[in-house]
Amino acid sequence: SFPSAVVEAPQVGGLLRIPFTATGNACAWNVAVNQPWLRVAYGSGNGTGFVELQVDPNPALTVRQATVTNLGASTTIRQL
């Protein structure tokens, strides 16, 4: 599971590191994102660890959102 339902990303973008807790050490990760401005930089492994996401800068002054999923759990990335 992810630690919160919404994770804030900085407007300038950069690397975002989010903890992930799996129910067992044998659970192989399958991290996915649903927006092109957010990419998985590191999202493999088993059990508990961190998901790293590369976030593009947001050139608009409007909020945008993306969803990250792993092992049936999801969190929303929110960027202004």
Tab-separated table of C-alpha atoms in Angstrom:
chain	number	residue	atom	x	y	z
A	1	SER	CA	0.000	0.000	0.000
A	2	PHE	CA	1.000	3.623	-0.422
A	3	PRO	CA	1.212	5.874	2.680
A	4	SER	CA	-1.470	8.323	1.528
A	5	ALA	CA	-4.236	8.694	-1.038
A	6	VAL	CA	-2.677	11.860	-2.525
A	7	VAL	CA	0.996	12.754	-2.957
A	8	GLU	CA	1.966	16.303	-3.906
A	9	ALA	CA	4.606	16.787	-6.612
A	10	PRO	CA	6.538	20.048	-7.017
A	11	GLN	CA	5.628	22.305	-9.953
A	12	VAL	CA	9.252	22.232	-11.160
A	13	GLY	CA	9.148	18.433	-11.433
A	14	GLY	CA	11.979	16.116	-10.478
A	15	LEU	CA	12.364	12.744	-8.810
A	16	LEU	CA	9.567	11.747	-6.440
A	17	ARG	CA	10.168	8.871	-4.007
A	18	ILE	CA	7.141	7.203	-2.429
A	19	PRO	CA	7.283	4.373	0.135
A	20	PHE	CA	5.369	1.214	-0.691
A	21	THR	CA	4.448	-1.547	1.753
A	22	ALA	CA	3.625	-5.000	0.401
A	23	THR	CA	1.810	-7.691	2.371
A	24	GLY	CA	4.543	-10.247	1.722
A	25	ASN	CA	8.164	-10.308	0.636
A	26	ALA	CA	7.370	-12.551	-2.323
A	27	CYS	CA	4.991	-10.027	-3.925
A	28	ALA	CA	6.612	-8.912	-7.195
A	29	TRP	CA	5.890	-5.301	-8.099
A	30	ASN	CA	4.142	-4.102	-11.238
A	31	VAL	CA	4.146	-0.277	-11.056
A	32	ALA	CA	2.107	1.610	-13.660
A	33	VAL	CA	1.227	5.279	-14.277
A	34	ASN	CA	-1.538	6.735	-16.428
A	35	GLN	CA	-0.142	10.096	-17.628
A	36	PRO	CA	2.789	10.843	-19.980
A	37	TRP	CA	4.220	13.586	-17.706
A	38	LEU	CA	4.892	10.983	-15.002
A	39	ARG	CA	7.253	8.058	-15.580
A	40	VAL	CA	8.426	5.161	-13.433
A	41	ALA	CA	12.137	5.684	-12.715
A	42	TYR	CA	12.325	2.718	-10.333
A	43	GLY	CA	9.465	0.412	-9.600
A	44	SER	CA	10.646	-3.134	-9.443
A	45	GLY	CA	11.363	-5.497	-6.645
A	46	ASN	CA	9.570	-7.540	-4.044
A	47	GLY	CA	7.993	-6.726	-0.714
A	48	THR	CA	8.405	-3.331	0.933
A	49	GLY	CA	10.456	-0.526	-0.606
A	50	PHE	CA	10.201	2.693	-2.609
A	51	VAL	CA	8.657	3.644	-5.928
A	52	GLU	CA	10.591	6.396	-7.706
A	53	LEU	CA	8.807	8.550	-10.273
A	54	GLN	CA	10.215	11.110	-12.686
A	55	VAL	CA	7.861	14.099	-12.819
A	56	ASP	CA	8.009	16.584	-15.698
A	57	PRO	CA	7.704	20.304	-14.883
A	58	ASN	CA	4.158	21.646	-15.111
A	59	PRO	CA	4.231	24.622	-17.522
A	60	ALA	CA	0.586	25.495	-16.859
A	61	LEU	CA	-0.661	27.124	-13.692
A	62	THR	CA	-3.402	24.538	-13.338
A	63	VAL	CA	-3.472	21.401	-11.230
A	64	ARG	CA	-2.957	18.087	-12.975
A	65	GLN	CA	-3.299	14.597	-11.576
A	66	ALA	CA	-2.084	11.096	-12.355
A	67	THR	CA	-2.640	7.698	-10.793
A	68	VAL	CA	0.105	5.280	-9.772
A	69	THR	CA	-0.800	1.647	-9.164
A	70	ASN	CA	1.140	-1.274	-7.753
A	71	LEU	CA	-0.158	-4.660	-6.602
A	72	GLY	CA	-3.765	-3.447	-6.617
A	73	ALA	CA	-3.023	-0.350	-4.521
A	74	SER	CA	-3.139	3.160	-5.953
A	75	THR	CA	-2.293	6.737	-5.091
A	76	THR	CA	-2.913	10.042	-6.830
A	77	ILE	CA	-0.030	12.311	-7.783
A	78	ARG	CA	-1.152	15.943	-7.732
A	79	GLN	CA	0.965	18.673	-9.309
A	80	LEU	CA	0.385	22.427	-9.615
